[in-house]
mmCIF file with all atom_site columns, C-alpha atoms in Angstrom:
data_model
loop_
_atom_site.group_PDB
_atom_site.id
_atom_site.type_symbol
_atom_site.label_atom_id
_atom_site.label_alt_id
_atom_site.label_comp_id
_atom_site.label_asym_id
_atom_site.label_entity_id
_atom_site.label_seq_id
_atom_site.pdbx_PDB_ins_code
_atom_site.Cartn_x
_atom_site.Cartn_y
_atom_site.Cartn_z
_atom_site.occupancy
_atom_site.B_iso_or_equiv
_atom_site.pdbx_formal_charge
_atom_site.auth_seq_id
_atom_site.auth_comp_id
_atom_site.auth_asym_id
_atom_site.auth_atom_id
_atom_site.pdbx_PDB_model_num
ATOM 1   C CA . UNK P 1 1   ? -7.184  -36.711 28.293  1.00 0.00 ? 331 UNK P CA 1
ATOM 2   C CA . UNK P 1 2   ? -9.888  -34.633 26.679  1.00 0.00 ? 332 UNK P CA 1
ATOM 3   C CA . UNK P 1 3   ? -11.143 -31.294 27.884  1.00 0.00 ? 333 UNK P CA 1
ATOM 4   C CA . UNK P 1 4   ? -14.887 -31.003 28.076  1.00 0.00 ? 334 UNK P CA 1
ATOM 5   C CA . UNK P 1 5   ? -16.166 -27.919 26.303  1.00 0.00 ? 335 UNK P CA 1
ATOM 6   C CA . UNK P 1 6   ? -18.660 -27.242 29.066  1.00 0.00 ? 336 UNK P CA 1
ATOM 7   C CA . UNK P 1 7   ? -16.018 -27.446 31.825  1.00 0.00 ? 337 UNK P CA 1
ATOM 8   C CA . UNK P 1 8   ? -16.382 -24.291 33.956  1.00 0.00 ? 338 UNK P CA 1
ATOM 9   C CA . UNK P 1 9   ? -12.710 -24.295 34.947  1.00 0.00 ? 339 UNK P CA 1
ATOM 10  C CA . UNK P 1 10  ? -11.718 -24.306 31.265  1.00 0.00 ? 340 UNK P CA 1
ATOM 11  C CA . UNK P 1 11  ? -14.145 -21.486 30.457  1.00 0.00 ? 341 UNK P CA 1
ATOM 12  C CA . UNK P 1 12  ? -12.852 -19.462 33.411  1.00 0.00 ? 342 UNK P CA 1
ATOM 13  C CA . UNK P 1 13  ? -9.267  -20.035 32.279  1.00 0.00 ? 343 UNK P CA 1
ATOM 14  C CA . UNK P 1 14  ? -10.060 -18.819 28.748  1.00 0.00 ? 344 UNK P CA 1
ATOM 15  C CA . UNK P 1 15  ? -11.998 -15.762 29.958  1.00 0.00 ? 345 UNK P CA 1
ATOM 16  C CA . UNK P 1 16  ? -9.237  -14.836 32.420  1.00 0.00 ? 346 UNK P CA 1
ATOM 17  C CA . UNK P 1 17  ? -6.614  -15.119 29.688  1.00 0.00 ? 347 UNK P CA 1
ATOM 18  C CA . UNK P 1 18  ? -8.699  -13.046 27.292  1.00 0.00 ? 348 UNK P CA 1
ATOM 19  C CA . UNK P 1 19  ? -9.234  -10.339 29.926  1.00 0.00 ? 349 UNK P CA 1
ATOM 20  C CA . UNK P 1 20  ? -5.498  -10.221 30.699  1.00 0.00 ? 350 UNK P CA 1
ATOM 21  C CA . UNK P 1 21  ? -4.694  -9.785  27.008  1.00 0.00 ? 351 UNK P CA 1
ATOM 22  C CA . UNK P 1 22  ? -7.214  -6.960  26.706  1.00 0.00 ? 352 UNK P CA 1
ATOM 23  C CA . UNK P 1 23  ? -5.834  -5.299  29.852  1.00 0.00 ? 353 UNK P CA 1
ATOM 24  C CA . UNK P 1 24  ? -2.332  -5.572  28.435  1.00 0.00 ? 354 UNK P CA 1
ATOM 25  C CA . UNK P 1 25  ? -3.319  -3.831  25.210  1.00 0.00 ? 355 UNK P CA 1
ATOM 26  C CA . UNK P 1 26  ? -5.327  -1.206  27.109  1.00 0.00 ? 356 UNK P CA 1
ATOM 27  C CA . UNK P 1 27  ? -2.256  -0.358  29.169  1.00 0.00 ? 357 UNK P CA 1
ATOM 28  C CA . UNK P 1 28  ? 0.025   -0.367  26.114  1.00 0.00 ? 358 UNK P CA 1
ATOM 29  C CA . UNK P 1 29  ? -2.253  1.361   23.596  1.00 0.00 ? 359 UNK P CA 1
ATOM 30  C CA . UNK P 1 30  ? -0.717  4.843   23.956  1.00 0.00 ? 360 UNK P CA 1
ATOM 31  C CA . UNK P 1 31  ? 2.762   3.331   23.783  1.00 0.00 ? 361 UNK P CA 1
ATOM 32  C CA . UNK P 1 32  ? 1.853   1.408   20.630  1.00 0.00 ? 362 UNK P CA 1
ATOM 33  C CA . UNK P 1 33  ? 0.475   4.594   19.054  1.00 0.00 ? 363 UNK P CA 1
ATOM 34  C CA . UNK P 1 34  ? 3.677   6.463   19.994  1.00 0.00 ? 364 UNK P CA 1
ATOM 35  C CA . UNK P 1 35  ? 5.826   3.692   18.517  1.00 0.00 ? 365 UNK P CA 1
ATOM 36  C CA . UNK P 1 36  ? 3.786   3.780   15.323  1.00 0.00 ? 366 UNK P CA 1
ATOM 37  C CA . UNK P 1 37  ? 4.348   7.556   15.107  1.00 0.00 ? 367 UNK P CA 1
ATOM 38  C CA . UNK P 1 38  ? 8.102   6.958   15.373  1.00 0.00 ? 368 UNK P CA 1
ATOM 39  C CA . UNK P 1 39  ? 7.892   4.444   12.525  1.00 0.00 ? 369 UNK P CA 1
ATOM 40  C CA . UNK P 1 40  ? 5.859   6.893   10.432  1.00 0.00 ? 370 UNK P CA 1
ATOM 41  C CA . UNK P 1 41  ? 8.523   9.591   10.881  1.00 0.00 ? 371 UNK P CA 1
ATOM 42  C CA . UNK P 1 42  ? 11.128  7.289   9.342   1.00 0.00 ? 372 UNK P CA 1
ATOM 43  C CA . UNK P 1 43  ? 8.687   6.228   6.613   1.00 0.00 ? 373 UNK P CA 1
ATOM 44  C CA . UNK P 1 44  ? 8.389   2.649   7.851   1.00 0.00 ? 374 UNK P CA 1
ATOM 45  C CA . UNK P 1 45  ? 4.703   2.640   6.954   1.00 0.00 ? 375 UNK P CA 1
ATOM 46  C CA . UNK P 1 46  ? 4.245   -1.105  6.620   1.00 0.00 ? 376 UNK P CA 1
ATOM 47  C CA . UNK P 1 47  ? 5.705   -1.698  10.073  1.00 0.00 ? 377 UNK P CA 1
ATOM 48  C CA . UNK P 1 48  ? 3.556   1.077   11.549  1.00 0.00 ? 378 UNK P CA 1
ATOM 49  C CA . UNK P 1 49  ? 0.409   -0.463  10.072  1.00 0.00 ? 379 UNK P CA 1
ATOM 50  C CA . UNK P 1 50  ? 1.360   -3.923  11.323  1.00 0.00 ? 380 UNK P CA 1
ATOM 51  C CA . UNK P 1 51  ? 1.981   -2.540  14.804  1.00 0.00 ? 381 UNK P CA 1
ATOM 52  C CA . UNK P 1 52  ? -1.330  -0.675  14.860  1.00 0.00 ? 382 UNK P CA 1
ATOM 53  C CA . UNK P 1 53  ? -3.242  -3.743  13.741  1.00 0.00 ? 383 UNK P CA 1
ATOM 54  C CA . UNK P 1 54  ? -2.035  -5.697  16.765  1.00 0.00 ? 384 UNK P CA 1
ATOM 55  C CA . UNK P 1 55  ? -4.592  -3.805  18.854  1.00 0.00 ? 385 UNK P CA 1
ATOM 56  C CA . UNK P 1 56  ? -7.594  -6.120  19.241  1.00 0.00 ? 386 UNK P CA 1
ATOM 57  C CA . UNK P 1 57  ? -11.031 -4.861  18.304  1.00 0.00 ? 387 UNK P CA 1
ATOM 58  C CA . UNK P 1 58  ? -12.253 -5.725  21.800  1.00 0.00 ? 388 UNK P CA 1
ATOM 59  C CA . UNK P 1 59  ? -10.659 -2.455  22.936  1.00 0.00 ? 389 UNK P CA 1
ATOM 60  C CA . UNK P 1 60  ? -13.753 -0.524  21.938  1.00 0.00 ? 390 UNK P CA 1
ATOM 61  C CA . UNK P 1 61  ? -12.468 2.763   23.385  1.00 0.00 ? 391 UNK P CA 1
ATOM 62  C CA . UNK P 1 62  ? -9.207  2.683   21.441  1.00 0.00 ? 392 UNK P CA 1
ATOM 63  C CA . UNK P 1 63  ? -9.922  0.526   18.427  1.00 0.00 ? 393 UNK P CA 1
ATOM 64  C CA . UNK P 1 64  ? -11.640 3.227   16.332  1.00 0.00 ? 394 UNK P CA 1
ATOM 65  C CA . UNK P 1 65  ? -8.765  5.642   17.000  1.00 0.00 ? 395 UNK P CA 1
ATOM 66  C CA . UNK P 1 66  ? -6.208  2.977   16.077  1.00 0.00 ? 396 UNK P CA 1
ATOM 67  C CA . UNK P 1 67  ? -8.052  2.037   12.877  1.00 0.00 ? 397 UNK P CA 1
ATOM 68  C CA . UNK P 1 68  ? -8.252  5.701   11.850  1.00 0.00 ? 398 UNK P CA 1
ATOM 69  C CA . UNK P 1 69  ? -4.485  5.978   12.352  1.00 0.00 ? 399 UNK P CA 1
ATOM 70  C CA . UNK P 1 70  ? -3.894  2.787   10.334  1.00 0.00 ? 400 UNK P CA 1
ATOM 71  C CA . UNK P 1 71  ? -5.949  4.206   7.439   1.00 0.00 ? 401 UNK P CA 1
ATOM 72  C CA . UNK P 1 72  ? -3.960  7.449   7.622   1.00 0.00 ? 402 UNK P CA 1
ATOM 73  C CA . UNK P 1 73  ? -0.677  5.514   7.465   1.00 0.00 ? 403 UNK P CA 1
ATOM 74  C CA . UNK P 1 74  ? -1.979  3.387   4.587   1.00 0.00 ? 404 UNK P CA 1
ATOM 75  C CA . UNK P 1 75  ? -2.663  6.570   2.605   1.00 0.00 ? 405 UNK P CA 1
ATOM 76  C CA . UNK P 1 76  ? 0.881   7.766   3.307   1.00 0.00 ? 406 UNK P CA 1
ATOM 77  C CA . UNK P 1 77  ? 2.204   4.412   2.104   1.00 0.00 ? 407 UNK P CA 1
ATOM 78  C CA . UNK P 1 78  ? 0.222   4.660   -1.139  1.00 0.00 ? 408 UNK P CA 1
ATOM 79  C CA . UNK P 1 79  ? 1.462   8.232   -1.731  1.00 0.00 ? 409 UNK P CA 1
ATOM 80  C CA . UNK P 1 80  ? 5.060   7.091   -1.245  1.00 0.00 ? 410 UNK P CA 1
ATOM 81  C CA . UNK P 1 81  ? 4.521   4.196   -3.653  1.00 0.00 ? 411 UNK P CA 1
ATOM 82  C CA . UNK P 1 82  ? 2.956   6.501   -6.256  1.00 0.00 ? 412 UNK P CA 1
ATOM 83  C CA . UNK P 1 83  ? 5.963   8.841   -6.123  1.00 0.00 ? 413 UNK P CA 1
ATOM 84  C CA . UNK P 1 84  ? 8.291   5.882   -6.658  1.00 0.00 ? 414 UNK P CA 1
ATOM 85  C CA . UNK P 1 85  ? 6.206   4.496   -9.546  1.00 0.00 ? 415 UNK P CA 1
ATOM 86  C CA . UNK P 1 86  ? 6.094   7.927   -11.202 1.00 0.00 ? 416 UNK P CA 1
ATOM 87  C CA . UNK P 1 87  ? 9.866   8.302   -10.988 1.00 0.00 ? 417 UNK P CA 1
ATOM 88  C CA . UNK P 1 88  ? 10.454  4.883   -12.533 1.00 0.00 ? 418 UNK P CA 1
ATOM 89  C CA . UNK P 1 89  ? 7.817   5.534   -15.221 1.00 0.00 ? 419 UNK P CA 1
ATOM 90  C CA . UNK P 1 90  ? 9.529   8.821   -16.140 1.00 0.00 ? 420 UNK P CA 1
ATOM 91  C CA . UNK P 1 91  ? 12.804  6.958   -16.601 1.00 0.00 ? 421 UNK P CA 1
ATOM 92  C CA . UNK P 1 92  ? 11.091  4.384   -18.801 1.00 0.00 ? 422 UNK P CA 1
ATOM 93  C CA . UNK P 1 93  ? 9.549   7.116   -20.952 1.00 0.00 ? 423 UNK P CA 1
ATOM 94  C CA . UNK P 1 94  ? 12.948  8.815   -21.270 1.00 0.00 ? 424 UNK P CA 1
ATOM 95  C CA . UNK P 1 95  ? 14.392  5.509   -22.512 1.00 0.00 ? 425 UNK P CA 1
ATOM 96  C CA . UNK P 1 96  ? 11.574  5.277   -25.060 1.00 0.00 ? 426 UNK P CA 1
ATOM 97  C CA . UNK P 1 97  ? 9.829   2.409   -23.293 1.00 0.00 ? 427 UNK P CA 1
ATOM 98  C CA . UNK P 1 98  ? 6.306   3.771   -23.561 1.00 0.00 ? 428 UNK P CA 1
ATOM 99  C CA . UNK P 1 99  ? 4.409   0.609   -22.641 1.00 0.00 ? 429 UNK P CA 1
ATOM 100 C CA . UNK P 1 100 ? 6.599   -0.046  -19.598 1.00 0.00 ? 430 UNK P CA 1
ATOM 101 C CA . UNK P 1 101 ? 5.934   3.507   -18.403 1.00 0.00 ? 431 UNK P CA 1
ATOM 102 C CA . UNK P 1 102 ? 2.189   3.099   -18.925 1.00 0.00 ? 432 UNK P CA 1
ATOM 103 C CA . UNK P 1 103 ? 2.174   -0.231  -17.056 1.00 0.00 ? 433 UNK P CA 1
ATOM 104 C CA . UNK P 1 104 ? 3.892   1.396   -14.080 1.00 0.00 ? 434 UNK P CA 1
ATOM 105 C CA . UNK P 1 105 ? 1.460   4.300   -14.030 1.00 0.00 ? 435 UNK P CA 1
ATOM 106 C CA . UNK P 1 106 ? -1.481  1.907   -14.116 1.00 0.00 ? 436 UNK P CA 1
ATOM 107 C CA . UNK P 1 107 ? -0.317  0.574   -10.741 1.00 0.00 ? 437 UNK P CA 1
ATOM 108 C CA . UNK P 1 108 ? -0.837  3.988   -9.106  1.00 0.00 ? 438 UNK P CA 1
ATOM 109 C CA . UNK P 1 109 ? -3.882  4.156   -6.831  1.00 0.00 ? 439 UNK P CA 1
ATOM 110 C CA . UNK P 1 110 ? -6.520  6.582   -8.164  1.00 0.00 ? 440 UNK P CA 1
ATOM 111 C CA . UNK P 1 111 ? -6.935  8.133   -4.700  1.00 0.00 ? 441 UNK P CA 1
ATOM 112 C CA . UNK P 1 112 ? -3.312  9.350   -4.596  1.00 0.00 ? 442 UNK P CA 1
ATOM 113 C CA . UNK P 1 113 ? -1.962  12.713  -5.691  1.00 0.00 ? 443 UNK P CA 1
ATOM 114 C CA . UNK P 1 114 ? 0.291   10.950  -8.194  1.00 0.00 ? 444 UNK P CA 1
ATOM 115 C CA . UNK P 1 115 ? -2.606  9.528   -10.182 1.00 0.00 ? 445 UNK P CA 1
ATOM 116 C CA . UNK P 1 116 ? -3.415  12.725  -12.103 1.00 0.00 ? 446 UNK P CA 1
ATOM 117 C CA . UNK P 1 117 ? 0.279   13.381  -12.677 1.00 0.00 ? 447 UNK P CA 1
ATOM 118 C CA . UNK P 1 118 ? 0.652   9.877   -14.060 1.00 0.00 ? 448 UNK P CA 1
ATOM 119 C CA . UNK P 1 119 ? -2.249  10.382  -16.466 1.00 0.00 ? 449 UNK P CA 1
ATOM 120 C CA . UNK P 1 120 ? -0.669  13.629  -17.670 1.00 0.00 ? 450 UNK P CA 1
ATOM 121 C CA . UNK P 1 121 ? 2.655   11.874  -18.106 1.00 0.00 ? 451 UNK P CA 1
ATOM 122 C CA . UNK P 1 122 ? 1.002   9.290   -20.350 1.00 0.00 ? 452 UNK P CA 1
ATOM 123 C CA . UNK P 1 123 ? -0.591  12.017  -22.462 1.00 0.00 ? 453 UNK P CA 1
ATOM 124 C CA . UNK P 1 124 ? 2.710   13.850  -22.835 1.00 0.00 ? 454 UNK P CA 1
ATOM 125 C CA . UNK P 1 125 ? 4.552   10.741  -23.931 1.00 0.00 ? 455 UNK P CA 1
ATOM 126 C CA . UNK P 1 126 ? 1.767   9.349   -26.074 1.00 0.00 ? 456 UNK P CA 1
ATOM 127 C CA . UNK P 1 127 ? 2.507   11.850  -28.867 1.00 0.00 ? 457 UNK P CA 1
ATOM 128 C CA . UNK P 1 128 ? 6.210   10.947  -28.840 1.00 0.00 ? 458 UNK P CA 1
ATOM 129 C CA . UNK P 1 129 ? 5.364   7.257   -29.016 1.00 0.00 ? 459 UNK P CA 1
ATOM 130 C CA . UNK P 1 130 ? 2.898   7.745   -31.883 1.00 0.00 ? 460 UNK P CA 1
ATOM 131 C CA . UNK P 1 131 ? 5.499   9.763   -33.817 1.00 0.00 ? 461 UNK P CA 1
ATOM 132 C CA . UNK P 1 132 ? 8.039   6.974   -33.308 1.00 0.00 ? 462 UNK P CA 1
ATOM 133 C CA . UNK P 1 133 ? 5.576   4.394   -34.594 1.00 0.00 ? 463 UNK P CA 1
ATOM 134 C CA . UNK P 1 134 ? 4.726   6.529   -37.644 1.00 0.00 ? 464 UNK P CA 1
ATOM 135 C CA . UNK P 1 135 ? 8.436   7.008   -38.452 1.00 0.00 ? 465 UNK P CA 1
ATOM 136 C CA . UNK P 1 136 ? 9.035   3.283   -38.068 1.00 0.00 ? 466 UNK P CA 1
ATOM 137 C CA . UNK P 1 137 ? 6.092   2.517   -40.356 1.00 0.00 ? 467 UNK P CA 1
ATOM 138 C CA . UNK P 1 138 ? 7.321   4.996   -42.994 1.00 0.00 ? 468 UNK P CA 1
ATOM 139 C CA . UNK P 1 139 ? 10.797  3.480   -42.849 1.00 0.00 ? 469 UNK P CA 1
ATOM 140 C CA . UNK P 1 140 ? 9.314   0.010   -43.299 1.00 0.00 ? 470 UNK P CA 1
ATOM 141 C CA . UNK P 1 141 ? 7.259   1.194   -46.267 1.00 0.00 ? 471 UNK P CA 1
ATOM 142 C CA . UNK P 1 142 ? 10.280  2.898   -47.832 1.00 0.00 ? 472 UNK P CA 1
ATOM 143 C CA . UNK P 1 143 ? 12.263  -0.327  -47.665 1.00 0.00 ? 473 UNK P CA 1
ATOM 144 C CA . UNK P 1 144 ? 9.218   -2.380  -48.749 1.00 0.00 ? 474 UNK P CA 1
ATOM 145 C CA . UNK P 1 145 ? 9.377   -4.246  -45.438 1.00 0.00 ? 475 UNK P CA 1
ATOM 146 C CA . UNK P 1 146 ? 5.643   -4.701  -45.062 1.00 0.00 ? 476 UNK P CA 1
ATOM 147 C CA . UNK P 1 147 ? 5.934   -7.023  -42.101 1.00 0.00 ? 477 UNK P CA 1
ATOM 148 C CA . UNK P 1 148 ? 8.220   -4.756  -40.017 1.00 0.00 ? 478 UNK P CA 1
#
């Protein structure tokens, strides 16, 4: 059996279902926002964003508010990630792994607070790395290891 696309009963069924879904989200919007706030407090940013993005755009009264909240949570997520990347990069620099530290810092979003700190961290460690390379080159020259 095929359903005709111009069947009025089918169109009514679809429209009724769509309206019920919208009504459901309208009635649950404040609850969804409250649940997202609870997730934010425990730093479950990805889950909060996913929950917020379940609100359909057809909820014109609430959708802008929900999107603004999702953007806010996304910024919190990026700040958290930048702090983690900075901590790992610092450890890599302490171990003498300059390039690994730089690669981690390059993953930090420019819009985060950690970006400037990461750039400063590179500058601070760049001198150490250059000195290590110069010492290594001098040692290679002293031992006539021109390929080392």
